[in-house]
Amino acid sequence: MDAWVSINLNWGMMFLMQTTAGILANSFLFHLYNFPLSTAQVVRPTNLILNQLVISNNLVLFSKGIPQTVATFGLTSFLGETGCKFIIYLHRVARGVSLSTTSLLSGFQAIKLHPDTSAWLSLRITSSKCIGICCFLCWSLQLLLNLHVTMITGSSKNSKNLSAKGIYRYCSSTRLDKLTFLLTGVILSLSDILCLVIMAWASGSMVVVLHKHKHRVQHIHSHSLSPRASHEDRATRTILILVTMFLSFYSLASLLSLWITQTVNPSHWLLNTSVLVTLGFPALSPFVFSFNNIRVPQFFTVFCTKKANRPTMVSEI
């Protein structure tokens, strides 16, 4: 019994540290992307996408990390019927928004990275103007696609079976009939596949452009490169790392979830590992952005001096 309590305590501490670190890092990143609002610096159009990614990642950590941490410490029935429906619905929506926003960010960066030909320049200008609409669609579609969750979710008080609870220890779920389950699965899968295809296209496109750029400048001394080229290369590499991380965590989490759903009584180790992997991207991605962002030192400088000027909006061309 003591060994079982010790194991649960260890898992709980890991969830707590992962969730806390992720929430703090995402909160810092949110302030970093919005501090031009209090300075004379320009506001980049991509900041809207980055803000949405940070918010969705924090919502995943709040709706998945905190309840799972509490449940691992032994309190599994702290959510009622309404609480379970809301928290799982919020998690599914936030996860979907994180996926679609990551694909949107990679696609926008791929368009922005291409040479300034007339066709790509026109597409770049158009895409900059459509960022707000795309972000709105990300939330709207996920809110609609995940409505079914509210009909199959209930309190964990109603179920003592781990297989019925699935990957949620603190809530239970009922099985849909085969037709509804198949239809829902196809719709959600098509949505996810579309986002993954966009990521794959954008990543491949960026790699090709960077490879061509490297060959063009390999005989040119580094100090002759334009600051814009250096900035674009850094931003592109950051997004490529981000997409690689997302695909890795997403693939592993999907495999573990499939394993859990096909197991009558999944082990606690399997359930806990699935949660750890699910929280991996929202917890680690802000550190990738922070380490590769040249504005971090500027943020602390401006934050300490407390400068305040009205921002201006520019097209990122």
Tab-separated table of C-alpha atoms in Angstrom:
chain	number	residue	atom	x	y	z
A	1	MET	CA	0.000	0.000	0.000
A	2	ASP	CA	2.833	2.398	0.867
A	3	ALA	CA	4.547	1.595	-2.442
A	4	TRP	CA	1.308	2.327	-4.344
A	5	VAL	CA	0.902	5.677	-2.557
A	6	SER	CA	4.544	6.506	-3.281
A	7	ILE	CA	4.117	5.742	-7.001
A	8	ASN	CA	0.994	7.907	-7.215
A	9	LEU	CA	2.791	10.677	-5.347
A	10	ASN	CA	5.678	10.546	-7.840
A	11	TRP	CA	3.311	10.730	-10.824
A	12	GLY	CA	1.401	13.548	-9.157
A	13	MET	CA	4.578	15.543	-8.595
A	14	MET	CA	5.591	15.059	-12.240
A	15	PHE	CA	2.180	16.278	-13.453
A	16	LEU	CA	2.334	19.214	-11.038
A	17	MET	CA	5.813	20.303	-12.158
A	18	GLN	CA	4.996	19.841	-15.852
A	19	THR	CA	1.706	21.745	-15.591
A	20	THR	CA	3.116	24.558	-13.450
A	21	ALA	CA	6.187	25.048	-15.653
A	22	GLY	CA	4.045	25.022	-18.795
A	23	ILE	CA	1.511	27.534	-17.466
A	24	LEU	CA	4.240	29.911	-16.283
A	25	ALA	CA	6.177	29.630	-19.563
A	26	ASN	CA	3.056	30.193	-21.673
A	27	SER	CA	2.051	33.158	-19.512
A	28	PHE	CA	5.507	34.690	-19.968
A	29	LEU	CA	5.277	34.129	-23.713
A	30	PHE	CA	1.855	35.797	-23.803
A	31	HIS	CA	3.317	38.907	-22.163
A	32	LEU	CA	6.295	38.768	-24.514
A	33	TYR	CA	4.101	38.811	-27.620
A	34	ASN	CA	1.929	41.597	-26.227
A	35	PHE	CA	4.532	43.887	-24.717
A	36	PRO	CA	4.759	45.899	-27.996
A	37	LEU	CA	1.329	47.207	-26.940
A	38	SER	CA	3.146	49.187	-24.232
A	39	THR	CA	6.179	50.174	-26.305
A	40	ALA	CA	6.966	51.969	-29.535
A	41	GLN	CA	7.608	48.682	-31.331
A	42	VAL	CA	5.405	47.435	-34.146
A	43	VAL	CA	2.800	44.709	-33.680
A	44	ARG	CA	3.406	41.813	-36.043
A	45	PRO	CA	0.386	40.105	-37.644
A	46	THR	CA	1.726	36.704	-36.561
A	47	ASN	CA	1.380	37.785	-32.919
A	48	LEU	CA	-2.340	37.000	-33.160
A	49	ILE	CA	-1.548	33.398	-34.180
A	50	LEU	CA	1.118	33.082	-31.495
A	51	ASN	CA	-1.230	34.482	-28.835
A	52	GLN	CA	-3.894	31.979	-29.845
A	53	LEU	CA	-1.398	29.115	-29.654
A	54	VAL	CA	-0.264	30.212	-26.193
A	55	ILE	CA	-3.854	30.565	-24.940
A	56	SER	CA	-4.921	27.172	-26.305
A	57	ASN	CA	-1.834	25.495	-24.801
A	58	ASN	CA	-2.573	27.047	-21.419
A	59	LEU	CA	-6.192	25.887	-21.637
A	60	VAL	CA	-4.968	22.329	-22.328
A	61	LEU	CA	-2.752	22.500	-19.247
A	62	PHE	CA	-5.562	23.927	-17.094
A	63	SER	CA	-8.228	21.487	-18.290
A	64	LYS	CA	-6.044	18.365	-18.414
A	65	GLY	CA	-2.986	18.902	-16.231
A	66	ILE	CA	-4.647	20.327	-13.113
A	67	PRO	CA	-7.553	17.804	-12.881
A	68	GLN	CA	-5.199	14.904	-13.589
A	69	THR	CA	-2.774	16.109	-10.906
A	70	VAL	CA	-5.577	16.372	-8.356
A	71	ALA	CA	-6.907	12.920	-9.341
A	72	THR	CA	-3.445	11.340	-9.056
A	73	PHE	CA	-3.159	12.634	-5.494
A	74	GLY	CA	-6.331	10.674	-4.697
A	75	LEU	CA	-9.226	13.099	-5.167
A	76	THR	CA	-11.067	11.571	-8.139
A	77	SER	CA	-14.643	12.772	-7.539
A	78	PHE	CA	-14.141	16.508	-7.168
A	79	LEU	CA	-16.045	17.314	-10.383
A	80	GLY	CA	-19.792	16.957	-10.694
A	81	GLU	CA	-21.742	16.135	-13.834
A	82	THR	CA	-21.595	19.699	-15.182
A	83	GLY	CA	-17.961	20.118	-14.186
A	84	CYS	CA	-16.948	16.964	-16.057
A	85	LYS	CA	-18.780	17.990	-19.207
A	86	PHE	CA	-17.222	21.458	-19.139
A	87	ILE	CA	-13.638	20.442	-18.338
A	88	ILE	CA	-13.424	17.660	-20.938
A	89	TYR	CA	-15.171	19.774	-23.581
A	90	LEU	CA	-12.714	22.595	-22.848
A	91	HIS	CA	-9.784	20.198	-23.166
A	92	ARG	CA	-10.953	18.786	-26.491
A	93	VAL	CA	-11.594	22.256	-27.932
A	94	ALA	CA	-8.255	23.620	-26.699
A	95	ARG	CA	-6.409	20.601	-28.086
A	96	GLY	CA	-8.077	21.063	-31.477
A	97	VAL	CA	-7.320	24.785	-31.524
A	98	SER	CA	-3.682	24.074	-30.654
A	99	LEU	CA	-3.468	21.645	-33.573
A	100	SER	CA	-5.128	23.970	-36.094
A	101	THR	CA	-3.158	27.004	-34.872
A	102	THR	CA	0.154	25.179	-35.216
A	103	SER	CA	-0.738	24.275	-38.803
A	104	LEU	CA	-1.851	27.874	-39.451
A	105	LEU	CA	1.428	29.230	-38.078
A	106	SER	CA	3.543	26.849	-40.158
A	107	GLY	CA	1.520	27.606	-43.295
A	108	PHE	CA	1.792	31.360	-42.831
A	109	GLN	CA	5.554	31.127	-42.253
A	110	ALA	CA	5.971	28.985	-45.376
A	111	ILE	CA	4.132	31.593	-47.483
A	112	LYS	CA	6.155	34.407	-45.944
A	113	LEU	CA	9.468	32.635	-46.574
A	114	HIS	CA	9.047	32.231	-50.347
A	115	PRO	CA	10.815	34.669	-52.714
A	116	ASP	CA	9.194	38.008	-53.506
A	117	THR	CA	7.645	37.016	-56.825
A	118	SER	CA	4.376	38.687	-57.783
A	119	ALA	CA	2.271	35.591	-57.055
A	120	TRP	CA	3.779	34.878	-53.632
A	121	LEU	CA	3.793	38.580	-52.704
A	122	SER	CA	0.069	38.804	-53.450
A	123	LEU	CA	-0.623	35.643	-51.457
A	124	ARG	CA	1.491	36.977	-48.583
A	125	ILE	CA	-0.472	40.212	-48.396
A	126	THR	CA	-3.797	38.373	-48.598
A	127	SER	CA	-2.815	35.860	-45.918
A	128	SER	CA	-1.786	38.667	-43.558
A	129	LYS	CA	-5.239	40.206	-43.872
A	130	CYS	CA	-6.983	36.857	-43.290
A	131	ILE	CA	-5.209	35.916	-40.058
A	132	GLY	CA	-8.039	37.184	-37.850
A	133	ILE	CA	-10.678	35.259	-39.803
A	134	CYS	CA	-8.570	32.072	-39.732
A	135	CYS	CA	-8.113	32.326	-35.957
A	136	PHE	CA	-11.857	32.835	-35.499
A	137	LEU	CA	-12.586	29.774	-37.675
A	138	CYS	CA	-10.189	27.655	-35.595
A	139	TRP	CA	-12.259	28.288	-32.467
A	140	SER	CA	-15.653	28.083	-34.190
A	141	LEU	CA	-14.955	24.736	-35.874
A	142	GLN	CA	-13.542	23.127	-32.739
A	143	LEU	CA	-16.447	24.333	-30.609
A	144	LEU	CA	-18.846	22.676	-33.064
A	145	LEU	CA	-16.848	19.506	-33.766
A	146	ASN	CA	-16.527	18.611	-30.088
A	147	LEU	CA	-20.121	19.203	-28.984
A	148	HIS	CA	-20.668	15.439	-28.863
A	149	VAL	CA	-18.337	15.268	-25.839
A	150	THR	CA	-20.984	16.895	-23.636
A	151	MET	CA	-23.402	14.047	-24.416
A	152	ILE	CA	-21.118	11.144	-23.476
A	153	THR	CA	-19.322	12.582	-20.441
A	154	GLY	CA	-20.350	12.159	-16.829
A	155	SER	CA	-19.038	12.217	-13.289
A	156	SER	CA	-16.605	9.535	-12.149
A	157	LYS	CA	-18.969	8.780	-9.276
A	158	ASN	CA	-21.120	6.891	-11.752
A	159	SER	CA	-18.361	4.507	-12.807
A	160	LYS	CA	-15.721	2.458	-11.027
A	161	ASN	CA	-14.378	0.903	-14.217
A	162	LEU	CA	-11.154	2.331	-15.633
A	163	SER	CA	-12.125	1.358	-19.153
A	164	ALA	CA	-15.294	3.432	-18.866
A	165	LYS	CA	-13.328	6.383	-17.549
A	166	GLY	CA	-10.841	6.058	-20.393
A	167	ILE	CA	-7.949	8.455	-20.086
A	168	TYR	CA	-9.890	10.607	-17.576
A	169	ARG	CA	-9.650	9.324	-14.007
A	170	TYR	CA	-11.853	12.118	-12.699
A	171	CYS	CA	-14.734	11.610	-15.170
A	172	SER	CA	-16.429	8.736	-16.973
A	173	SER	CA	-17.792	8.359	-20.470
A	174	THR	CA	-20.445	6.249	-22.136
A	175	ARG	CA	-19.921	4.404	-25.385
A	176	LEU	CA	-21.645	5.722	-28.498
A	177	ASP	CA	-23.485	3.418	-30.877
A	178	LYS	CA	-21.339	2.163	-33.742
A	179	LEU	CA	-22.764	4.468	-36.420
A	180	THR	CA	-22.423	7.634	-34.326
A	181	PHE	CA	-18.963	6.597	-33.155
A	182	LEU	CA	-17.838	5.941	-36.727
A	183	LEU	CA	-19.292	9.196	-38.066
A	184	THR	CA	-17.782	11.268	-35.249
A	185	GLY	CA	-14.423	9.558	-35.640
A	186	VAL	CA	-14.330	10.190	-39.394
A	187	ILE	CA	-15.183	13.891	-39.038
A	188	LEU	CA	-12.631	14.494	-36.285
A	189	SER	CA	-9.993	12.461	-38.114
A	190	LEU	CA	-10.489	14.430	-41.333
A	191	SER	CA	-10.080	17.679	-39.403
A	192	ASP	CA	-6.856	16.457	-37.779
A	193	ILE	CA	-5.509	15.003	-41.033
A	194	LEU	CA	-6.098	18.294	-42.855
A	195	CYS	CA	-4.073	20.157	-40.227
A	196	LEU	CA	-1.301	17.554	-40.348
A	197	VAL	CA	-1.170	17.756	-44.162
A	198	ILE	CA	-0.800	21.550	-43.959
A	199	MET	CA	2.020	21.114	-41.446
A	200	ALA	CA	3.765	18.556	-43.647
A	201	TRP	CA	3.465	20.754	-46.752
A	202	ALA	CA	4.635	23.863	-44.902
A	203	SER	CA	7.564	22.060	-43.270
A	204	GLY	CA	8.702	20.516	-46.555
A	205	SER	CA	8.337	23.843	-48.332
A	206	MET	CA	10.359	25.678	-45.687
A	207	VAL	CA	13.113	23.060	-45.746
A	208	VAL	CA	13.404	23.367	-49.545
A	209	VAL	CA	13.533	27.186	-49.396
A	210	LEU	CA	16.145	27.142	-46.630
A	211	HIS	CA	18.226	24.613	-48.580
A	212	LYS	CA	18.151	26.803	-51.695
A	213	HIS	CA	18.954	29.874	-49.624
A	214	LYS	CA	21.949	28.123	-48.075
A	215	HIS	CA	23.372	27.285	-51.498
A	216	ARG	CA	22.873	30.863	-52.725
A	217	VAL	CA	24.783	32.414	-49.859
A	218	GLN	CA	27.422	29.786	-49.123
A	219	HIS	CA	30.087	31.826	-50.930
A	220	ILE	CA	29.003	35.117	-49.373
A	221	HIS	CA	30.458	36.317	-46.116
A	222	SER	CA	27.982	36.170	-43.228
A	223	HIS	CA	28.130	39.908	-42.454
A	224	SER	CA	26.697	40.724	-45.889
A	225	LEU	CA	23.438	38.886	-45.216
A	226	SER	CA	20.452	41.122	-44.570
A	227	PRO	CA	18.950	41.267	-41.032
A	228	ARG	CA	15.600	40.234	-42.538
A	229	ALA	CA	17.072	37.029	-43.960
A	230	SER	CA	18.650	36.203	-40.614
A	231	HIS	CA	15.371	36.856	-38.805
A	232	GLU	CA	13.366	34.750	-41.265
A	233	ASP	CA	15.813	31.849	-40.997
A	234	ARG	CA	15.626	31.919	-37.203
A	235	ALA	CA	11.820	32.099	-37.187
A	236	THR	CA	11.574	29.283	-39.733
A	237	ARG	CA	13.886	26.987	-37.793
A	238	THR	CA	11.895	27.665	-34.633
A	239	ILE	CA	8.638	26.702	-36.349
A	240	LEU	CA	10.218	23.582	-37.870
A	241	ILE	CA	11.301	22.497	-34.375
A	242	LEU	CA	7.805	23.298	-33.117
A	243	VAL	CA	6.098	21.252	-35.844
A	244	THR	CA	8.460	18.315	-35.293
A	245	MET	CA	7.692	18.398	-31.571
A	246	PHE	CA	3.967	18.576	-32.195
A	247	LEU	CA	3.938	15.685	-34.660
A	248	SER	CA	6.034	13.538	-32.291
A	249	PHE	CA	3.861	14.175	-29.227
A	250	TYR	CA	0.630	13.967	-31.249
A	251	SER	CA	1.561	10.635	-32.845
A	252	LEU	CA	2.671	9.071	-29.559
A	253	ALA	CA	-0.378	10.378	-27.678
A	254	SER	CA	-2.706	9.027	-30.394
A	255	LEU	CA	-1.097	5.575	-30.223
A	256	LEU	CA	-1.356	5.502	-26.434
A	257	SER	CA	-4.999	6.637	-26.549
A	258	LEU	CA	-5.800	3.888	-29.058
A	259	TRP	CA	-4.045	1.363	-26.825
A	260	ILE	CA	-6.100	2.525	-23.819
A	261	THR	CA	-9.431	2.352	-25.658
A	262	GLN	CA	-8.653	-1.197	-26.820
A	263	THR	CA	-7.689	-2.368	-23.321
A	264	VAL	CA	-10.338	-3.601	-20.893
A	265	ASN	CA	-8.520	-2.443	-17.753
A	266	PRO	CA	-5.588	-0.208	-18.741
A	267	SER	CA	-2.804	0.032	-16.189
A	268	HIS	CA	-2.171	3.205	-14.218
A	269	TRP	CA	1.290	3.371	-15.799
A	270	LEU	CA	-0.292	3.452	-19.269
A	271	LEU	CA	-2.851	6.099	-18.257
A	272	ASN	CA	-0.241	8.298	-16.589
A	273	THR	CA	2.196	8.013	-19.499
A	274	SER	CA	-0.574	9.028	-21.898
A	275	VAL	CA	-1.288	12.148	-19.828
A	276	LEU	CA	2.412	13.007	-19.601
A	277	VAL	CA	2.766	12.800	-23.396
A	278	THR	CA	-0.478	14.737	-24.015
A	279	LEU	CA	0.809	17.610	-21.876
A	280	GLY	CA	4.271	17.484	-23.457
A	281	PHE	CA	3.723	19.903	-26.339
A	282	PRO	CA	1.785	22.649	-24.501
A	283	ALA	CA	4.320	22.517	-21.655
A	284	LEU	CA	7.536	22.489	-23.730
A	285	SER	CA	6.652	24.585	-26.804
A	286	PRO	CA	6.870	27.972	-25.001
A	287	PHE	CA	10.465	27.194	-24.028
A	288	VAL	CA	11.324	26.612	-27.703
A	289	PHE	CA	9.887	30.021	-28.596
A	290	SER	CA	11.581	31.750	-25.671
A	291	PHE	CA	15.054	30.341	-26.318
A	292	ASN	CA	14.908	31.351	-29.986
A	293	ASN	CA	13.349	34.790	-29.519
A	294	ILE	CA	15.725	37.747	-29.736
A	295	ARG	CA	13.112	39.963	-28.069
A	296	VAL	CA	13.477	38.296	-24.659
A	297	PRO	CA	16.325	40.607	-23.498
A	298	GLN	CA	14.415	43.591	-24.904
A	299	PHE	CA	11.326	42.505	-22.993
A	300	PHE	CA	13.119	42.563	-19.648
A	301	THR	CA	14.768	45.892	-20.460
A	302	VAL	CA	11.492	47.542	-21.438
A	303	PHE	CA	9.625	45.889	-18.571
A	304	CYS	CA	12.096	47.313	-16.061
A	305	THR	CA	12.069	50.804	-17.527
A	306	LYS	CA	8.240	50.712	-17.969
A	307	LYS	CA	8.091	52.595	-21.226
A	308	ALA	CA	4.651	53.151	-22.685
A	309	ASN	CA	3.925	54.195	-26.253
A	310	ARG	CA	1.084	53.493	-28.658
A	311	PRO	CA	1.828	50.604	-31.105
A	312	THR	CA	1.415	50.605	-34.851
A	313	MET	CA	0.225	47.777	-37.090
A	314	VAL	CA	2.358	46.826	-40.045
A	315	SER	CA	2.026	44.238	-42.768
A	316	GLU	CA	4.635	41.530	-42.411
A	317	ILE	CA	5.850	41.424	-46.006
